[in-house]
mmCIF file of N, CA and C in Angstrom:
data_model
loop_
_atom_site.group_PDB
_atom_site.id
_atom_site.type_symbol
_atom_site.label_atom_id
_atom_site.label_comp_id
_atom_site.label_asym_id
_atom_site.label_seq_id
_atom_site.Cartn_x
_atom_site.Cartn_y
_atom_site.Cartn_z
ATOM 1 N N MET A 1 43.925 5.645 127.211
ATOM 2 C CA MET A 1 43.298 6.073 126.750
ATOM 3 C C MET A 1 43.332 5.981 124.971
ATOM 4 N N LEU A 2 42.437 6.199 124.568
ATOM 5 C CA LEU A 2 41.809 5.393 122.771
ATOM 6 C C LEU A 2 41.449 7.151 122.379
ATOM 7 N N CYS A 3 42.448 6.747 121.260
ATOM 8 C CA CYS A 3 41.782 8.934 120.742
ATOM 9 C C CYS A 3 41.804 8.102 119.076
ATOM 10 N N GLN A 4 40.131 8.466 118.705
ATOM 11 C CA GLN A 4 40.045 8.430 117.776
ATOM 12 C C GLN A 4 40.010 9.644 116.399
ATOM 13 N N VAL A 5 40.505 9.473 115.487
ATOM 14 C CA VAL A 5 40.591 11.018 114.953
ATOM 15 C C VAL A 5 39.739 10.651 113.335
ATOM 16 N N LYS A 6 39.136 11.305 113.393
ATOM 17 C CA LYS A 6 38.120 12.045 112.309
ATOM 18 C C LYS A 6 38.028 12.898 111.483
ATOM 19 N N TYR A 7 37.916 12.258 109.984
ATOM 20 C CA TYR A 7 38.382 13.473 108.841
ATOM 21 C C TYR A 7 37.855 12.907 108.321
ATOM 22 N N VAL A 8 37.578 14.063 107.453
ATOM 23 C CA VAL A 8 36.324 13.780 105.460
ATOM 24 C C VAL A 8 37.088 14.450 104.576
ATOM 25 N N ILE A 9 37.679 13.928 103.420
ATOM 26 C CA ILE A 9 37.867 14.330 102.714
ATOM 27 C C ILE A 9 36.832 14.104 101.641
ATOM 28 N N LYS A 10 36.536 15.465 101.007
ATOM 29 C CA LYS A 10 35.348 15.355 99.923
ATOM 30 C C LYS A 10 36.199 15.922 98.466
ATOM 31 N N LYS A 11 35.348 16.177 97.873
ATOM 32 C CA LYS A 11 34.948 16.666 96.153
ATOM 33 C C LYS A 11 34.814 18.198 96.518
ATOM 34 N N CYS A 12 35.820 18.991 96.109
ATOM 35 C CA CYS A 12 34.800 20.679 96.061
ATOM 36 C C CYS A 12 34.137 20.468 94.681
ATOM 37 N N CYS A 13 33.207 21.063 95.471
ATOM 38 C CA CYS A 13 32.054 21.325 94.038
ATOM 39 C C CYS A 13 32.160 22.487 93.037
ATOM 40 N N VAL A 14 32.595 23.279 93.375
ATOM 41 C CA VAL A 14 33.083 24.854 92.601
ATOM 42 C C VAL A 14 34.639 24.417 91.657
ATOM 43 N N LEU A 15 35.289 24.201 92.531
ATOM 44 C CA LEU A 15 36.923 23.763 92.087
ATOM 45 C C LEU A 15 37.397 22.937 91.554
ATOM 46 N N GLY A 16 36.196 21.969 92.250
ATOM 47 C CA GLY A 16 36.780 20.807 91.184
ATOM 48 C C GLY A 16 38.123 19.952 92.437
ATOM 49 N N LYS A 17 38.168 20.272 93.426
ATOM 50 C CA LYS A 17 39.634 20.095 94.377
ATOM 51 C C LYS A 17 39.328 18.687 95.250
ATOM 52 N N LEU A 18 40.391 18.598 95.544
ATOM 53 C CA LEU A 18 39.917 17.046 97.046
ATOM 54 C C LEU A 18 39.999 18.797 98.289
ATOM 55 N N VAL A 19 39.190 18.578 98.900
ATOM 56 C CA VAL A 19 39.131 19.076 100.370
ATOM 57 C C VAL A 19 38.891 18.454 101.951
ATOM 58 N N LEU A 20 39.653 18.673 102.038
ATOM 59 C CA LEU A 20 40.514 18.266 104.011
ATOM 60 C C LEU A 20 39.468 18.928 104.558
ATOM 61 N N GLY A 21 38.712 18.115 105.550
ATOM 62 C CA GLY A 21 37.075 18.945 106.050
ATOM 63 C C GLY A 21 37.432 18.430 108.039
ATOM 64 N N GLY A 22 37.141 19.168 108.531
ATOM 65 C CA GLY A 22 37.674 18.082 110.272
ATOM 66 C C GLY A 22 37.458 19.687 110.979
ATOM 67 N N HIS A 23 37.999 19.133 112.339
ATOM 68 C CA HIS A 23 38.502 20.435 113.464
ATOM 69 C C HIS A 23 39.824 20.032 113.612
ATOM 70 N N VAL A 24 40.361 21.400 114.089
ATOM 71 C CA VAL A 24 41.739 20.637 114.289
ATOM 72 C C VAL A 24 41.738 20.737 115.856
ATOM 73 N N LEU A 25 42.238 19.649 116.206
ATOM 74 C CA LEU A 25 42.305 19.460 117.750
ATOM 75 C C LEU A 25 44.290 19.859 118.216
ATOM 76 N N GLN A 26 44.766 19.436 117.438
ATOM 77 C CA GLN A 26 46.451 19.364 117.879
ATOM 78 C C GLN A 26 46.838 19.675 116.594
ATOM 79 N N LYS A 27 48.426 20.531 116.678
ATOM 80 C CA LYS A 27 48.739 21.290 115.597
ATOM 81 C C LYS A 27 49.676 20.065 115.723
ATOM 82 N N GLY A 28 49.739 19.810 114.011
ATOM 83 C CA GLY A 28 50.921 18.599 113.572
ATOM 84 C C GLY A 28 52.230 19.645 112.720
ATOM 85 N N GLU A 29 53.554 19.080 112.428
ATOM 86 C CA GLU A 29 54.034 19.994 111.406
ATOM 87 C C GLU A 29 54.884 17.950 110.959
ATOM 88 N N CYS A 30 55.038 18.118 109.328
ATOM 89 C CA CYS A 30 55.654 17.384 108.870
ATOM 90 C C CYS A 30 57.318 17.925 107.861
ATOM 91 N N ARG A 31 57.819 17.006 107.879
ATOM 92 C CA ARG A 31 58.990 17.572 107.309
ATOM 93 C C ARG A 31 59.648 16.715 106.250
ATOM 94 N N PRO A 32 59.953 16.420 105.164
ATOM 95 C CA PRO A 32 60.574 15.252 104.447
ATOM 96 C C PRO A 32 62.163 15.044 105.266
ATOM 97 N N LEU A 33 62.556 13.800 104.643
ATOM 98 C CA LEU A 33 63.805 13.197 105.337
ATOM 99 C C LEU A 33 65.167 13.954 104.346
ATOM 100 N N ALA A 34 65.882 14.282 104.857
ATOM 101 C CA ALA A 34 66.544 14.853 103.459
ATOM 102 C C ALA A 34 67.555 14.096 103.429
ATOM 103 N N ASP A 35 66.890 12.719 102.848
ATOM 104 C CA ASP A 35 68.451 12.108 101.819
ATOM 105 C C ASP A 35 68.106 12.472 100.274
ATOM 106 N N GLN A 36 68.998 11.861 99.746
ATOM 107 C CA GLN A 36 69.664 12.310 98.280
ATOM 108 C C GLN A 36 68.282 12.269 97.119
ATOM 109 N N ARG A 37 67.131 11.756 97.346
ATOM 110 C CA ARG A 37 66.507 12.200 96.610
ATOM 111 C C ARG A 37 65.824 13.562 96.452
ATOM 112 N N TYR A 38 65.372 13.826 97.971
ATOM 113 C CA TYR A 38 65.214 14.712 97.834
ATOM 114 C C TYR A 38 65.821 15.829 97.683
ATOM 115 N N MET A 39 67.056 15.946 98.181
ATOM 116 C CA MET A 39 68.082 16.420 97.731
ATOM 117 C C MET A 39 67.728 16.765 96.062
ATOM 118 N N ASN A 40 68.046 15.987 94.942
ATOM 119 C CA ASN A 40 67.677 15.855 93.889
ATOM 120 C C ASN A 40 67.270 16.678 93.701
ATOM 121 N N LEU A 41 65.622 16.740 94.552
ATOM 122 C CA LEU A 41 64.725 17.318 93.593
ATOM 123 C C LEU A 41 64.524 18.779 93.785
ATOM 124 N N LYS A 42 65.027 19.407 95.262
ATOM 125 C CA LYS A 42 65.140 20.706 95.356
ATOM 126 C C LYS A 42 65.447 21.156 94.647
ATOM 127 N N ARG A 43 67.344 20.361 93.646
ATOM 128 C CA ARG A 43 68.446 21.164 93.027
ATOM 129 C C ARG A 43 67.694 20.625 91.800
ATOM 130 N N GLU A 44 66.931 20.033 91.369
ATOM 131 C CA GLU A 44 65.755 20.825 89.587
ATOM 132 C C GLU A 44 65.399 21.922 90.016
ATOM 133 N N SER A 45 64.353 21.833 90.865
ATOM 134 C CA SER A 45 63.691 22.861 91.464
ATOM 135 C C SER A 45 64.172 24.292 91.064
ATOM 136 N N ILE A 46 65.505 24.218 91.897
ATOM 137 C CA ILE A 46 65.843 25.503 91.818
ATOM 138 C C ILE A 46 66.635 25.676 90.591
ATOM 139 N N LEU A 47 67.253 24.824 89.816
ATOM 140 C CA LEU A 47 67.939 24.854 88.583
ATOM 141 C C LEU A 47 66.817 25.978 87.351
ATOM 142 N N LYS A 48 65.971 24.811 87.727
ATOM 143 C CA LYS A 48 64.620 25.427 87.190
ATOM 144 C C LYS A 48 64.052 26.867 87.199
ATOM 145 N N ALA A 49 63.784 27.052 88.269
ATOM 146 C CA ALA A 49 63.299 28.602 88.455
ATOM 147 C C ALA A 49 64.068 29.719 87.858
ATOM 148 N N SER A 50 65.673 29.164 88.439
ATOM 149 C CA SER A 50 66.959 30.096 87.841
ATOM 150 C C SER A 50 66.817 30.114 86.471
ATOM 151 N N GLN A 51 66.208 29.520 85.408
ATOM 152 C CA GLN A 51 67.150 29.520 84.187
ATOM 153 C C GLN A 51 65.432 30.508 83.987
ATOM 154 N N PRO A 52 65.591 31.428 82.353
ATOM 155 C CA PRO A 52 65.294 32.736 82.463
ATOM 156 C C PRO A 52 63.940 32.000 81.201
ATOM 157 N N GLU A 53 62.883 32.438 81.326
ATOM 158 C CA GLU A 53 61.588 31.809 80.337
ATOM 159 C C GLU A 53 61.630 31.883 78.812
ATOM 160 N N ARG A 54 62.363 33.262 78.280
ATOM 161 C CA ARG A 54 62.425 33.567 77.287
ATOM 162 C C ARG A 54 64.068 32.951 77.343
ATOM 163 N N GLN A 55 64.608 32.199 75.960
ATOM 164 C CA GLN A 55 66.118 31.776 75.404
ATOM 165 C C GLN A 55 66.089 32.693 73.684
ATOM 166 N N VAL A 56 67.188 32.739 74.000
ATOM 167 C CA VAL A 56 67.819 32.839 72.338
ATOM 168 C C VAL A 56 68.054 31.770 71.619
ATOM 169 N N LYS A 57 67.159 31.696 69.953
ATOM 170 C CA LYS A 57 67.405 30.397 69.866
ATOM 171 C C LYS A 57 68.328 30.703 67.945
ATOM 172 N N GLN A 58 68.812 30.224 67.875
ATOM 173 C CA GLN A 58 69.416 30.380 66.139
ATOM 174 C C GLN A 58 68.635 29.454 65.267
ATOM 175 N N LEU A 59 68.095 30.474 64.104
ATOM 176 C CA LEU A 59 67.652 29.708 63.087
ATOM 177 C C LEU A 59 68.862 29.413 62.069
ATOM 178 N N THR A 60 67.662 28.297 61.682
ATOM 179 C CA THR A 60 68.262 27.680 60.581
ATOM 180 C C THR A 60 68.746 28.263 59.061
ATOM 181 N N LYS A 61 67.324 28.904 58.985
ATOM 182 C CA LYS A 61 66.921 29.336 58.037
ATOM 183 C C LYS A 61 66.455 30.648 57.878
ATOM 184 N N ALA A 62 66.674 31.806 57.208
ATOM 185 C CA ALA A 62 66.717 33.057 56.944
ATOM 186 C C ALA A 62 65.063 32.978 56.805
ATOM 187 N N VAL A 63 64.357 34.132 57.501
ATOM 188 C CA VAL A 63 62.665 34.447 57.970
ATOM 189 C C VAL A 63 62.459 35.831 56.938
ATOM 190 N N THR A 64 61.528 34.898 56.454
ATOM 191 C CA THR A 64 60.541 35.652 55.514
ATOM 192 C C THR A 64 59.862 36.162 55.849
ATOM 193 N N SER A 65 60.606 38.379 56.022
ATOM 194 C CA SER A 65 59.855 39.409 55.768
ATOM 195 C C SER A 65 59.102 39.659 54.886
ATOM 196 N N TYR A 66 57.970 40.536 55.519
ATOM 197 C CA TYR A 66 57.218 41.308 54.222
ATOM 198 C C TYR A 66 56.981 42.392 54.468
ATOM 199 N N LYS A 67 57.909 43.165 53.522
ATOM 200 C CA LYS A 67 57.721 44.809 54.222
ATOM 201 C C LYS A 67 56.082 45.532 53.552
ATOM 202 N N PRO A 68 55.683 46.583 54.433
ATOM 203 C CA PRO A 68 54.581 46.862 54.901
ATOM 204 C C PRO A 68 54.401 47.825 53.547
ATOM 205 N N VAL A 69 52.915 47.845 53.137
ATOM 206 C CA VAL A 69 52.472 48.288 51.785
ATOM 207 C C VAL A 69 51.298 49.200 52.260
ATOM 208 N N SER A 70 50.981 50.406 51.562
ATOM 209 C CA SER A 70 49.769 51.473 52.184
ATOM 210 C C SER A 70 48.203 50.498 51.286
ATOM 211 N N ASP A 71 48.482 49.833 50.791
ATOM 212 C CA ASP A 71 47.470 49.091 49.858
ATOM 213 C C ASP A 71 47.306 48.127 49.452
ATOM 214 N N HIS A 72 46.991 47.151 49.694
ATOM 215 C CA HIS A 72 46.852 45.590 49.167
ATOM 216 C C HIS A 72 46.584 45.322 47.541
ATOM 217 N N LYS A 73 47.222 44.547 46.926
ATOM 218 C CA LYS A 73 46.851 44.576 45.791
ATOM 219 C C LYS A 73 45.454 43.985 45.287
ATOM 220 N N PHE A 74 44.366 42.981 45.956
ATOM 221 C CA PHE A 74 43.462 42.921 46.280
ATOM 222 C C PHE A 74 42.640 43.934 46.719
ATOM 223 N N ASN A 75 42.437 44.852 47.552
ATOM 224 C CA ASN A 75 41.913 45.761 47.547
ATOM 225 C C ASN A 75 42.231 47.096 46.378
ATOM 226 N N ILE A 76 43.240 46.890 45.584
ATOM 227 C CA ILE A 76 43.175 48.453 45.425
ATOM 228 C C ILE A 76 42.351 47.445 43.819
ATOM 229 N N GLU A 77 42.602 45.853 43.355
ATOM 230 C CA GLU A 77 41.130 45.189 42.485
ATOM 231 C C GLU A 77 40.148 45.590 42.801
ATOM 232 N N TYR A 78 39.656 45.572 43.683
ATOM 233 C CA TYR A 78 38.475 46.442 44.641
ATOM 234 C C TYR A 78 37.684 47.739 44.323
ATOM 235 N N GLU A 79 38.350 48.283 44.769
ATOM 236 C CA GLU A 79 38.293 49.528 44.113
ATOM 237 C C GLU A 79 38.237 50.179 43.129
ATOM 238 N N GLN A 80 38.802 49.696 41.911
ATOM 239 C CA GLN A 80 38.425 49.527 40.351
ATOM 240 C C GLN A 80 37.957 49.024 40.379
ATOM 241 N N LYS A 81 37.700 47.683 40.145
ATOM 242 C CA LYS A 81 35.841 47.449 40.295
ATOM 243 C C LYS A 81 35.184 48.289 40.792
ATOM 244 N N LYS A 82 34.564 48.642 42.342
ATOM 245 C CA LYS A 82 33.591 49.553 42.273
ATOM 246 C C LYS A 82 33.604 50.725 41.404
ATOM 247 N N LYS A 83 34.495 51.380 41.051
ATOM 248 C CA LYS A 83 35.250 52.706 40.273
ATOM 249 C C LYS A 83 34.146 52.306 39.269
ATOM 250 N N ALA A 84 34.081 51.089 38.594
ATOM 251 C CA ALA A 84 34.096 50.593 37.252
ATOM 252 C C ALA A 84 31.864 50.645 37.274
ATOM 253 N N GLU A 85 31.679 50.118 38.322
ATOM 254 C CA GLU A 85 30.754 49.349 38.189
ATOM 255 C C GLU A 85 29.418 51.302 38.400
ATOM 256 N N GLY A 86 30.465 51.831 38.560
ATOM 257 C CA GLY A 86 29.650 53.337 39.430
ATOM 258 C C GLY A 86 28.987 53.355 40.253
ATOM 259 N N ARG A 87 27.985 54.308 40.672
ATOM 260 C CA ARG A 87 27.249 54.092 42.298
ATOM 261 C C ARG A 87 25.753 53.573 41.558
ATOM 262 N N LYS A 88 25.113 53.464 42.170
ATOM 263 C CA LYS A 88 23.841 52.248 42.078
ATOM 264 C C LYS A 88 22.307 53.486 41.831
ATOM 265 N N ALA A 89 22.320 53.645 40.098
ATOM 266 C CA ALA A 89 21.279 54.325 40.073
ATOM 267 C C ALA A 89 19.966 54.032 39.645
ATOM 268 N N ARG A 90 18.668 54.486 40.396
ATOM 269 C CA ARG A 90 17.641 53.889 40.167
ATOM 270 C C ARG A 90 17.556 53.869 38.448
ATOM 271 N N ASP A 91 16.533 52.680 38.333
ATOM 272 C CA ASP A 91 16.523 52.182 36.552
ATOM 273 C C ASP A 91 14.264 52.634 36.514
ATOM 274 N N ASP A 92 13.888 52.187 35.675
ATOM 275 C CA ASP A 92 13.127 52.405 35.593
ATOM 276 C C ASP A 92 12.229 51.449 36.474
ATOM 277 N N LYS A 93 11.070 52.040 36.751
ATOM 278 C CA LYS A 93 10.583 50.665 37.571
ATOM 279 C C LYS A 93 9.896 49.393 36.986
ATOM 280 N N ASP A 94 9.456 49.419 36.149
ATOM 281 C CA ASP A 94 9.099 48.307 35.116
ATOM 282 C C ASP A 94 9.991 47.571 34.905
ATOM 283 N N LYS A 95 11.397 47.621 34.727
ATOM 284 C CA LYS A 95 12.335 47.208 34.190
ATOM 285 C C LYS A 95 12.849 46.489 35.683
ATOM 286 N N VAL A 96 12.770 46.798 37.097
ATOM 287 C CA VAL A 96 13.198 46.454 37.651
ATOM 288 C C VAL A 96 12.521 45.293 38.591
ATOM 289 N N MET A 97 10.890 45.755 38.307
ATOM 290 C CA MET A 97 9.961 44.832 38.459
ATOM 291 C C MET A 97 10.153 43.134 37.869
ATOM 292 N N ASP A 98 10.543 43.376 36.597
ATOM 293 C CA ASP A 98 10.730 42.773 35.815
ATOM 294 C C ASP A 98 12.436 41.586 35.961
ATOM 295 N N MET A 99 12.879 42.607 36.341
ATOM 296 C CA MET A 99 14.170 41.506 36.568
ATOM 297 C C MET A 99 13.675 40.650 38.112
ATOM 298 N N LEU A 100 13.181 41.732 39.030
ATOM 299 C CA LEU A 100 12.814 40.828 40.469
ATOM 300 C C LEU A 100 11.540 39.254 39.850
ATOM 301 N N PHE A 101 10.847 39.816 38.823
ATOM 302 C CA PHE A 101 9.786 38.502 38.691
ATOM 303 C C PHE A 101 10.595 37.481 38.193
ATOM 304 N N ALA A 102 11.668 37.591 37.716
ATOM 305 C CA ALA A 102 12.345 36.833 36.657
ATOM 306 C C ALA A 102 13.284 36.039 37.592
ATOM 307 N N ALA A 103 13.387 37.203 39.327
ATOM 308 C CA ALA A 103 14.707 36.409 39.993
ATOM 309 C C ALA A 103 13.908 35.417 41.337
ATOM 310 N N PHE A 104 12.275 36.317 41.223
ATOM 311 C CA PHE A 104 11.933 35.300 42.044
ATOM 312 C C PHE A 104 10.693 33.717 41.067
ATOM 313 N N GLU A 105 10.986 33.672 39.731
ATOM 314 C CA GLU A 105 10.989 32.234 39.186
ATOM 315 C C GLU A 105 11.816 31.448 39.388
ATOM 316 N N LYS A 106 12.464 31.765 39.674
ATOM 317 C CA LYS A 106 14.062 30.893 39.988
ATOM 318 C C LYS A 106 13.550 30.361 41.461
ATOM 319 N N HIS A 107 13.654 31.423 42.419
ATOM 320 C CA HIS A 107 13.757 30.821 43.737
ATOM 321 C C HIS A 107 12.712 31.592 44.637
ATOM 322 N N GLN A 108 12.079 31.312 45.653
ATOM 323 C CA GLN A 108 10.818 31.372 46.193
ATOM 324 C C GLN A 108 11.579 32.022 47.373
ATOM 325 N N TYR A 109 12.388 32.198 47.912
ATOM 326 C CA TYR A 109 12.995 33.824 48.513
ATOM 327 C C TYR A 109 14.211 34.093 48.984
ATOM 328 N N TYR A 110 14.197 35.116 48.797
ATOM 329 C CA TYR A 110 15.744 36.041 48.727
ATOM 330 C C TYR A 110 15.972 36.914 49.630
ATOM 331 N N ASN A 111 17.366 37.047 50.400
ATOM 332 C CA ASN A 111 17.656 37.827 50.512
ATOM 333 C C ASN A 111 17.997 39.344 50.097
ATOM 334 N N ILE A 112 17.752 40.417 50.506
ATOM 335 C CA ILE A 112 17.905 41.594 50.951
ATOM 336 C C ILE A 112 18.776 42.125 49.749
ATOM 337 N N LYS A 113 20.500 41.594 50.392
ATOM 338 C CA LYS A 113 21.654 41.909 49.668
ATOM 339 C C LYS A 113 22.077 40.809 48.039
ATOM 340 N N ASP A 114 20.867 39.557 47.989
ATOM 341 C CA ASP A 114 20.537 38.865 46.502
ATOM 342 C C ASP A 114 20.393 39.729 45.774
ATOM 343 N N LEU A 115 18.654 40.394 46.229
ATOM 344 C CA LEU A 115 18.450 40.946 45.111
ATOM 345 C C LEU A 115 19.124 42.241 44.665
ATOM 346 N N GLU A 116 19.504 42.709 45.742
ATOM 347 C CA GLU A 116 20.515 44.462 45.398
ATOM 348 C C GLU A 116 21.865 43.679 44.153
ATOM 349 N N LYS A 117 22.077 42.555 44.556
ATOM 350 C CA LYS A 117 22.907 42.376 43.380
ATOM 351 C C LYS A 117 22.401 41.497 42.119
ATOM 352 N N ILE A 118 21.605 41.270 42.237
ATOM 353 C CA ILE A 118 21.246 40.945 41.128
ATOM 354 C C ILE A 118 20.719 41.859 40.234
ATOM 355 N N THR A 119 19.935 42.820 40.831
ATOM 356 C CA THR A 119 19.496 43.871 40.200
ATOM 357 C C THR A 119 20.118 45.052 40.317
ATOM 358 N N ARG A 120 21.231 44.999 40.487
ATOM 359 C CA ARG A 120 22.085 46.517 40.989
ATOM 360 C C ARG A 120 20.790 47.660 41.128
ATOM 361 N N GLN A 121 20.291 47.156 41.877
ATOM 362 C CA GLN A 121 19.562 48.598 42.270
ATOM 363 C C GLN A 121 20.279 48.842 44.159
ATOM 364 N N PRO A 122 19.387 50.224 43.520
ATOM 365 C CA PRO A 122 19.906 50.933 46.399
ATOM 366 C C PRO A 122 18.851 49.948 46.573
ATOM 367 N N VAL A 123 19.427 50.048 47.982
ATOM 368 C CA VAL A 123 18.312 48.689 48.993
ATOM 369 C C VAL A 123 17.136 49.749 49.165
ATOM 370 N N PRO A 124 17.196 51.251 49.758
ATOM 371 C CA PRO A 124 15.014 51.230 49.577
ATOM 372 C C PRO A 124 15.217 51.633 48.870
ATOM 373 N N TYR A 125 15.520 51.839 47.632
ATOM 374 C CA TYR A 125 14.482 51.930 46.099
ATOM 375 C C TYR A 125 13.810 50.058 46.253
ATOM 376 N N LEU A 126 14.821 49.248 46.509
ATOM 377 C CA LEU A 126 14.529 47.697 45.951
ATOM 378 C C LEU A 126 13.220 47.707 47.341
ATOM 379 N N LYS A 127 13.673 48.006 48.482
ATOM 380 C CA LYS A 127 12.265 47.708 49.656
ATOM 381 C C LYS A 127 11.105 48.500 49.548
ATOM 382 N N GLU A 128 11.273 49.917 48.596
ATOM 383 C CA GLU A 128 10.454 50.846 48.444
ATOM 384 C C GLU A 128 9.127 49.328 46.755
ATOM 385 N N ILE A 129 10.119 49.059 46.220
ATOM 386 C CA ILE A 129 8.855 48.431 45.371
ATOM 387 C C ILE A 129 9.054 47.269 45.762
ATOM 388 N N LEU A 130 9.637 46.356 47.000
ATOM 389 C CA LEU A 130 9.147 45.386 47.147
ATOM 390 C C LEU A 130 8.120 45.156 48.512
ATOM 391 N N LYS A 131 8.124 46.472 48.711
ATOM 392 C CA LYS A 131 6.720 46.814 50.145
ATOM 393 C C LYS A 131 5.141 46.707 48.878
ATOM 394 N N GLU A 132 5.402 47.202 47.889
ATOM 395 C CA GLU A 132 4.381 47.708 46.816
ATOM 396 C C GLU A 132 3.970 46.063 46.016
ATOM 397 N N ILE A 133 4.512 45.089 45.773
ATOM 398 C CA ILE A 133 4.311 43.961 45.278
ATOM 399 C C ILE A 133 4.293 42.615 45.502
ATOM 400 N N CYS A 134 4.827 43.027 46.818
ATOM 401 C CA CYS A 134 4.828 41.048 47.572
ATOM 402 C C CYS A 134 4.759 41.793 48.900
ATOM 403 N N ASN A 135 4.763 40.347 49.664
ATOM 404 C CA ASN A 135 4.507 40.237 51.211
ATOM 405 C C ASN A 135 6.353 40.236 51.521
ATOM 406 N N TYR A 136 6.544 41.486 51.852
ATOM 407 C CA TYR A 136 8.157 41.949 52.137
ATOM 408 C C TYR A 136 8.238 41.499 54.066
ATOM 409 N N ASN A 137 9.068 40.605 54.640
ATOM 410 C CA ASN A 137 9.093 39.684 55.705
ATOM 411 C C ASN A 137 10.757 40.767 56.054
ATOM 412 N N ALA A 138 10.479 41.474 57.311
ATOM 413 C CA ALA A 138 12.055 41.416 57.488
ATOM 414 C C ALA A 138 11.813 42.227 58.677
ATOM 415 N N LYS A 139 13.003 40.538 58.739
ATOM 416 C CA LYS A 139 13.487 39.460 60.335
ATOM 417 C C LYS A 139 14.899 39.500 60.363
#
């Protein structure tokens, strides 16, 4: 009696792994030969599994550690600068318009934050003036 074995090996589209497809007609078991290579392989895997993942490591030089501070130097300087500027007060409308026209002579388009820095005016006041004198694009 002639027995023909048919099987299909294909690549799984979801996982990208090789898949063996077909129907099981007879159960088969495979065991490796208990030779020296197999025993060495098993010994290495057991030793690797028995070692802890984290190990103590001695450092050659001291680690520089930083003490916690309540506020960093940069933040302190920023707060002092902000206090020195004070709150943004609304200037005369004509004066603000002159600053805006001078800015728009340099560039055609500006971000509202950039205009706020140039004129040192509150954003709602700037928006109010811009809506009166130009086409204000709020994108």
